[in-house]
Short mmCIF file of C-alpha atoms in Angstrom, two decimals:
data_model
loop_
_atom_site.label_atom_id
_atom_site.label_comp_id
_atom_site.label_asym_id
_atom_site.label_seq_id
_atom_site.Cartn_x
_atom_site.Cartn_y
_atom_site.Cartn_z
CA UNK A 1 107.99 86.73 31.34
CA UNK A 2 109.63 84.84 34.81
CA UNK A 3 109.26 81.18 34.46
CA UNK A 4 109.90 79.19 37.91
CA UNK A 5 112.14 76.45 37.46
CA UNK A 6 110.98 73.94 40.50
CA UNK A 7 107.72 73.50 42.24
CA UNK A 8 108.88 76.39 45.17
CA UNK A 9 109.35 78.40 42.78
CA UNK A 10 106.07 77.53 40.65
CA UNK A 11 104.40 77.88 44.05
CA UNK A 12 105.72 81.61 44.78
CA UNK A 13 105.17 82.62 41.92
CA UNK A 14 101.61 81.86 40.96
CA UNK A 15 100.77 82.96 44.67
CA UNK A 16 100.24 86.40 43.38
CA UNK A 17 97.27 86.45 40.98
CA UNK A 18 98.78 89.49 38.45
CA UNK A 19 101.75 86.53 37.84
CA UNK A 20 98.45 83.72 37.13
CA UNK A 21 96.77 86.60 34.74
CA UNK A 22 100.10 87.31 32.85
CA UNK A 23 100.83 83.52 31.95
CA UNK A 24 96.98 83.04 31.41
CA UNK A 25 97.27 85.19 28.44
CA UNK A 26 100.34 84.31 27.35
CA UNK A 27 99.34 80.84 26.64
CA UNK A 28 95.95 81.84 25.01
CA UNK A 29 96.79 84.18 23.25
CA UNK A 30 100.36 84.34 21.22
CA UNK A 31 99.90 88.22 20.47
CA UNK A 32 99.34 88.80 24.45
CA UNK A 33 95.60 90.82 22.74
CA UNK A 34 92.85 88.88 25.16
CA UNK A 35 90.03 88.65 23.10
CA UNK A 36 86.07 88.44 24.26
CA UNK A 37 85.15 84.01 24.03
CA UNK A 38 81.53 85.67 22.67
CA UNK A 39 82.55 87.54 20.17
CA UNK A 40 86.37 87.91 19.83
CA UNK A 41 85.81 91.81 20.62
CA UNK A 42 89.82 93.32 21.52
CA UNK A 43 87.66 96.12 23.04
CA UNK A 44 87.80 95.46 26.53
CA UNK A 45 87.92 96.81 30.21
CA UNK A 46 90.08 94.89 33.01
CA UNK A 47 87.99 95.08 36.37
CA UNK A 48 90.85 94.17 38.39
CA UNK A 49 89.07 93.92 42.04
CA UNK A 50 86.53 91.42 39.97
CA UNK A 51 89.16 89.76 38.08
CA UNK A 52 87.27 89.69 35.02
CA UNK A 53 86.98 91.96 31.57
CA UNK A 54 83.86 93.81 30.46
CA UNK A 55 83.08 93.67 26.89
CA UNK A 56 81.33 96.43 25.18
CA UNK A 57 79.55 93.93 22.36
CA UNK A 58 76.02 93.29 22.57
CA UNK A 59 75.62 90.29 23.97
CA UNK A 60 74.65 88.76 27.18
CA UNK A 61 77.47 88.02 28.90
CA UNK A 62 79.26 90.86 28.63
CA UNK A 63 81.84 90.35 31.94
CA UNK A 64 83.90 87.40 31.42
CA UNK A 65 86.88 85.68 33.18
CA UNK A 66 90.08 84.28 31.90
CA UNK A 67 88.83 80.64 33.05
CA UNK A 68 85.83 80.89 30.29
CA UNK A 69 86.20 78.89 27.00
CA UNK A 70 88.90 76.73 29.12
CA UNK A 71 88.59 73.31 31.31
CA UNK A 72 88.88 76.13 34.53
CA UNK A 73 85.56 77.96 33.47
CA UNK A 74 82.75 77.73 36.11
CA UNK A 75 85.09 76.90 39.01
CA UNK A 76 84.73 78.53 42.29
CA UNK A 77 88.79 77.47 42.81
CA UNK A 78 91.29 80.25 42.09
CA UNK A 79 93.82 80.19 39.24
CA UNK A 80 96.34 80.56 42.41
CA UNK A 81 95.37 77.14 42.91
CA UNK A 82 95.07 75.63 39.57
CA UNK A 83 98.39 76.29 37.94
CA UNK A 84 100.06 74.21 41.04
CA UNK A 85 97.82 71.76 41.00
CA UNK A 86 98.99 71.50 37.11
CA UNK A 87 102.36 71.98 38.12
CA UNK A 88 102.67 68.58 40.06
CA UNK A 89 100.43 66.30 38.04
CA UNK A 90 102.51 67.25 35.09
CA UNK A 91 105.75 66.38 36.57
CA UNK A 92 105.22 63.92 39.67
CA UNK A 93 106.04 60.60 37.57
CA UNK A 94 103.83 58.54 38.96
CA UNK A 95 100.62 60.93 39.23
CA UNK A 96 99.14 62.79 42.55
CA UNK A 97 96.20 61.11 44.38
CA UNK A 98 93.21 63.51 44.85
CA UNK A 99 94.30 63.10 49.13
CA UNK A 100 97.26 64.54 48.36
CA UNK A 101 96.42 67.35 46.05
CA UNK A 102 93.36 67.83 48.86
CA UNK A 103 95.73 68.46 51.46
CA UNK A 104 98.51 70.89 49.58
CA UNK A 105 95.93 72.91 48.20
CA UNK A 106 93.55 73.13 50.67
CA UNK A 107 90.43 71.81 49.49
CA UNK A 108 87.97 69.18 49.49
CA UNK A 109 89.28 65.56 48.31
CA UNK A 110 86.12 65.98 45.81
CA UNK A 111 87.07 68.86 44.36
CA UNK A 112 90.84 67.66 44.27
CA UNK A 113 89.69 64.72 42.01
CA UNK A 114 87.59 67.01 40.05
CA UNK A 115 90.45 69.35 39.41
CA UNK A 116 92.66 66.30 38.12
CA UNK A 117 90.24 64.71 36.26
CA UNK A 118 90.17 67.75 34.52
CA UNK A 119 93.75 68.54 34.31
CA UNK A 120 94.17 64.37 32.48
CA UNK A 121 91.10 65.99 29.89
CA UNK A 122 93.85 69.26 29.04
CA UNK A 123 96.68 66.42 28.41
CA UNK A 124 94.54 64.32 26.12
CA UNK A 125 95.88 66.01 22.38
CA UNK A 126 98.34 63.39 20.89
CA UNK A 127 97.95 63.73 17.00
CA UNK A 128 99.73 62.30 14.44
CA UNK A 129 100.68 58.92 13.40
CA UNK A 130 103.44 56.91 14.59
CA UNK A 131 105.96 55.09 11.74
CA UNK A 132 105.94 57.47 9.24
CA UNK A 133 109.60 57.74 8.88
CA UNK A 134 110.54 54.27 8.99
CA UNK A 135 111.28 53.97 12.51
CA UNK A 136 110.24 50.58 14.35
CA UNK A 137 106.89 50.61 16.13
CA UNK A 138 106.73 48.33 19.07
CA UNK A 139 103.02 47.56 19.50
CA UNK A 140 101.50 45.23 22.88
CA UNK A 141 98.33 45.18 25.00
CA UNK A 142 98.50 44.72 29.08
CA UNK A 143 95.41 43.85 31.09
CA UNK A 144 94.83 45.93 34.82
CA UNK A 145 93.16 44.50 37.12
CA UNK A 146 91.64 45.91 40.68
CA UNK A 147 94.27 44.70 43.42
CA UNK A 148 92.14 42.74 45.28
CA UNK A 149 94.32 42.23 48.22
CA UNK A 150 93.22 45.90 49.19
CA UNK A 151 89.66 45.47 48.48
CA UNK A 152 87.05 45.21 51.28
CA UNK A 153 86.08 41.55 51.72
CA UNK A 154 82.83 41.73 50.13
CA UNK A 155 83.81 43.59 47.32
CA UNK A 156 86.35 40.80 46.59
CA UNK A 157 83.88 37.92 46.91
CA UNK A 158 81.32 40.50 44.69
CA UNK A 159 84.57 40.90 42.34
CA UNK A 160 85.38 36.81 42.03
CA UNK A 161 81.97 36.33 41.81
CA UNK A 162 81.43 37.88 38.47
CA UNK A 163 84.37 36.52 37.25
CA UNK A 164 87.37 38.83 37.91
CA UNK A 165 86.84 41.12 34.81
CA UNK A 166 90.18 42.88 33.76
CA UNK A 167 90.31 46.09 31.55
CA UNK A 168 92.55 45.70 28.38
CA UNK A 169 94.94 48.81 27.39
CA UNK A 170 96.49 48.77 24.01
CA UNK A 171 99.83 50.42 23.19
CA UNK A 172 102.19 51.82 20.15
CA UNK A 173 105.38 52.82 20.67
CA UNK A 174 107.80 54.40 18.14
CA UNK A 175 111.15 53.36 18.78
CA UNK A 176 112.82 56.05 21.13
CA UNK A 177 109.96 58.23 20.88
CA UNK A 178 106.53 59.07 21.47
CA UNK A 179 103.63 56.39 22.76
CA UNK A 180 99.86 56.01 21.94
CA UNK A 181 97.66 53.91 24.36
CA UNK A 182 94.01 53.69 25.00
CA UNK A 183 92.14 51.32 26.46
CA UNK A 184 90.07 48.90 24.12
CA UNK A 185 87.03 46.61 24.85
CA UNK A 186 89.23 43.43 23.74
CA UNK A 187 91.84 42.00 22.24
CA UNK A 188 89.78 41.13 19.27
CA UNK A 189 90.17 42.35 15.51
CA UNK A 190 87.30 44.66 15.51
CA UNK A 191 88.66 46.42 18.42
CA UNK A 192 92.23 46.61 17.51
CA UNK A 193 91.96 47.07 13.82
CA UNK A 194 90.81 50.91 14.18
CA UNK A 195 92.75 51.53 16.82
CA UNK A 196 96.30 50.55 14.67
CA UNK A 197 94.48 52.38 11.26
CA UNK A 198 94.18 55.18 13.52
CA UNK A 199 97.61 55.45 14.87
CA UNK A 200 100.29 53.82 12.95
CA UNK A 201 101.24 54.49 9.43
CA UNK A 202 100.26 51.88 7.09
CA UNK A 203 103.22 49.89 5.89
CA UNK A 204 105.00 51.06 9.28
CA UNK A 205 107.75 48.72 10.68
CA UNK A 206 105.41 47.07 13.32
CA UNK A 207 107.61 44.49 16.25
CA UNK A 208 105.32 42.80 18.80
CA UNK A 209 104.80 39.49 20.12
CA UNK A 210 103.55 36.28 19.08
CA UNK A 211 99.48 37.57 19.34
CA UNK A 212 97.74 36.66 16.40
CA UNK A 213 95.78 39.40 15.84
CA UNK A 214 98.05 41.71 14.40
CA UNK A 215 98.99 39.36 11.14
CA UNK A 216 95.62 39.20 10.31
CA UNK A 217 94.82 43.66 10.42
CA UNK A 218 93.13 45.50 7.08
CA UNK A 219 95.93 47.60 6.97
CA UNK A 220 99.26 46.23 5.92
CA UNK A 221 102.49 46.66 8.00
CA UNK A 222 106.01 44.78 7.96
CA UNK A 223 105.73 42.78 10.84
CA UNK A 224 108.59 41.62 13.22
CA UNK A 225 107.90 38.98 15.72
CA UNK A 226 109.27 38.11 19.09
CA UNK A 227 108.26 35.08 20.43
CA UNK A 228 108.29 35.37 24.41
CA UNK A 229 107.82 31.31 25.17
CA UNK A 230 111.58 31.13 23.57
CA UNK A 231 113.30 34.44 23.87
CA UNK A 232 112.45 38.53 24.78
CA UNK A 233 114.85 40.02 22.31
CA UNK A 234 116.70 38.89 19.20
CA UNK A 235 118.83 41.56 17.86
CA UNK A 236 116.46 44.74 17.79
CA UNK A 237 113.33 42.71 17.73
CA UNK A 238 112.01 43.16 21.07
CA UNK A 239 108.94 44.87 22.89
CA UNK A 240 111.04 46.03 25.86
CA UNK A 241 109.81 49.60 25.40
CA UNK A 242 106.17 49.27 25.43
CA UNK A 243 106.82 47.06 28.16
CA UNK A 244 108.98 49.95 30.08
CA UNK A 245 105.62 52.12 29.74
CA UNK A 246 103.10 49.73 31.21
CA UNK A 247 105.82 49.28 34.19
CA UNK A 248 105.22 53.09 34.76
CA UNK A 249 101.44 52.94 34.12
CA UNK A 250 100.93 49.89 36.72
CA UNK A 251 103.32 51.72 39.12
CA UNK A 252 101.14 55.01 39.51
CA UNK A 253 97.86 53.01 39.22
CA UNK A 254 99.23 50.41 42.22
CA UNK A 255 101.21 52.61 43.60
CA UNK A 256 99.52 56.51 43.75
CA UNK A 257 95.55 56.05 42.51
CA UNK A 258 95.22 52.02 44.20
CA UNK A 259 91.63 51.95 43.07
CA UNK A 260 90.68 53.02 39.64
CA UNK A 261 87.01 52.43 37.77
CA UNK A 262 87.25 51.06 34.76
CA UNK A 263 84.92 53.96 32.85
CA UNK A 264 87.72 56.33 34.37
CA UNK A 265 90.90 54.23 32.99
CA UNK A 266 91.46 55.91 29.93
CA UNK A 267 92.07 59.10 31.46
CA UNK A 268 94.68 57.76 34.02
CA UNK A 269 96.26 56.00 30.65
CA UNK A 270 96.64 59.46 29.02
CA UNK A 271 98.06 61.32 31.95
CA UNK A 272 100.62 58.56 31.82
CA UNK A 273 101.15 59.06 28.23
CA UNK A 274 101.45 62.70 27.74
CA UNK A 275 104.30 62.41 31.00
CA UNK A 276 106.25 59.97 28.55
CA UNK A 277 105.66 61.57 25.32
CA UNK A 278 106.94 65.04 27.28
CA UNK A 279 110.23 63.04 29.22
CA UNK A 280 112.62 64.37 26.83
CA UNK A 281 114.04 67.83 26.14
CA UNK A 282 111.78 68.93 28.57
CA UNK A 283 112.09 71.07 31.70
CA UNK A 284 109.62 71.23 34.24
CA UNK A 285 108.40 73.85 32.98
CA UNK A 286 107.89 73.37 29.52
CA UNK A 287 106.09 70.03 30.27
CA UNK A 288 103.65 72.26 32.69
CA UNK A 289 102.71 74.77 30.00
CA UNK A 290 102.52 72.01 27.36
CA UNK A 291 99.40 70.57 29.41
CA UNK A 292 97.84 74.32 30.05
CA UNK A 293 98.36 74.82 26.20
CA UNK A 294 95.55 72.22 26.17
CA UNK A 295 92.98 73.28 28.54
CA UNK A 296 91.14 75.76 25.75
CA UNK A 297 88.09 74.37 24.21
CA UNK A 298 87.20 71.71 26.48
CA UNK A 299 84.81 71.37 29.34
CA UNK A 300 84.40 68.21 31.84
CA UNK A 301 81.70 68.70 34.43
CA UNK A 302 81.45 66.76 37.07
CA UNK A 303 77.87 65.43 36.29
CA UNK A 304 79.22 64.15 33.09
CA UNK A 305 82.44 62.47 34.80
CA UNK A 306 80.24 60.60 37.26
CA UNK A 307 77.01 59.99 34.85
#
């Protein structure tokens, strides 16, 4: 099958709907066979001025699109728009504000966030531990807060008023590889303890800074420790790579999305991660069909992203 190389050519070629259908299947279904989502019936008719398949098994939806049993099913927006819209926030470093994605695609700035929100749900499968093989694991925690130099006034005095809350992200990093971050309640042990069980090998080769927290976790590691009020890197003890990664989460949250709720966070946090777990021996295109590989399965309305 064609694969464009650059967004033009992504853009061309998913103009024509035949080119959308073709890599829809492809990527659902490795033997190219589409299969009924009701009851995996091969036994199907393609009503192509519908652009949907009849199945022949008794059951009550029989006419299904290829959208179903994905993150796309129920939307009224066109797989012509989709894929491009999962073209750039796969590959723009530092994200694509809903305005923008409004304007390219043509469609409401509601619907744009919808669609991204969406698209950050599809790029949310990172499994797998980190230090298994013996390779360092550089582990930190940043804080974001709301810039409140662009705030309105009163939502700035509100903002003070309740004391300036900040949102805490934790991060692992394995040394010249992939990254793990998620954002936490707080810095505390019960918070961080599941989080590092969760994602980092026991007995891993852990470096961070001078936080107590981590000497003190249920699962045992060999820790490393740089202490920042005298030095930021002795030798290979250092966190400088974590600390590359929250430079390129704070620059698309500052810099593309400016205002961010904290319930919504994590899912700008993962968007940023799967970008940097994908930088490497990856082509534009492979990093776009790595994030369509995950839109099967899953389902984000918008009633349950604004509840």
């Amino acid at each position: 099958m064609e694969t464009p190389k650059t967004l033009l050519e992504a853009v061309q070629h998913f103009s024509i709907y035949e080119n959308c259908r073709q890599f829809m299947i492809a990527i659902r279904w490795a033997d190219g066979v589409v299969r009924c989502p009701y009851c995996d019936a091969t036994k199907l008719t393609y009503l192509e001025k519908a652009r949907v398949y009849r199945c022949y098994g008794k059951h009550d939806k029989q006419k299904f699109s290829l959208k179903v049993g994905t993150i796309f099913e129920d939307s009224a927006i066109s797989l012509e728009k989709w894929l491009p819209a999962a073209w750039l926030i796969s590959n723009c470093k530092n994200g694509i504000s809903s305005y923008e994605l409004a304007r390219a695609l043509g469609v409401t700035q509601k619907s744009a966030w919808h669609m991204l929100h969406r698209l950050r749900e599809a790029m949310s499968d990172e499994s797998g531990k980190l230090g298994g093989d013996g390779t360092p694991v550089e582990c930190d925690e940043t804080f974001i807060a709301p810039n409140t130099q662009k705030m309105h006034k009163s939502k700035r005095v509100e903002y003070h008023a309740t004391g300036g809350s900040k949102s805490v992200v934790m991060g692992m990093l394995e040394r010249g590889g992939r990254v793990k971050a998620q954002v936490i309640p707080s810095r505390n042990k019960m918070h961080m303890n599941p989080v590092m069980t969760a994602n980092v090998e026991a007995g891993a080769n852990l470096i961070t800074d001078e936080f107590g927290t981590y000497g003190v976790l249920d699962t045992p590691y060999n820790r490393e420790v740089i202490t920042h009020a005298m030095e930021y890197v002795n030798g290979h003890i250092h966190t400088q790579g974590i600390e590359n990664f929250w430079s390129l989460l704070k620059r698309g949250l500052r810099g593309t999305y400016i205002s961010v709720e904290p319930f919504h966070l994590d899912a700008y946090v993962k968007e940023q991660v799967f970008r940097y777990n994908n930088r490497k021996d990856s082509d534009d295109f492979t990093r776009f069909a790595t994030c369509i590989m995950g839109i099967q399965g899953k389902r984000l309305t918008y009633q349950a992203l604004t509840q």
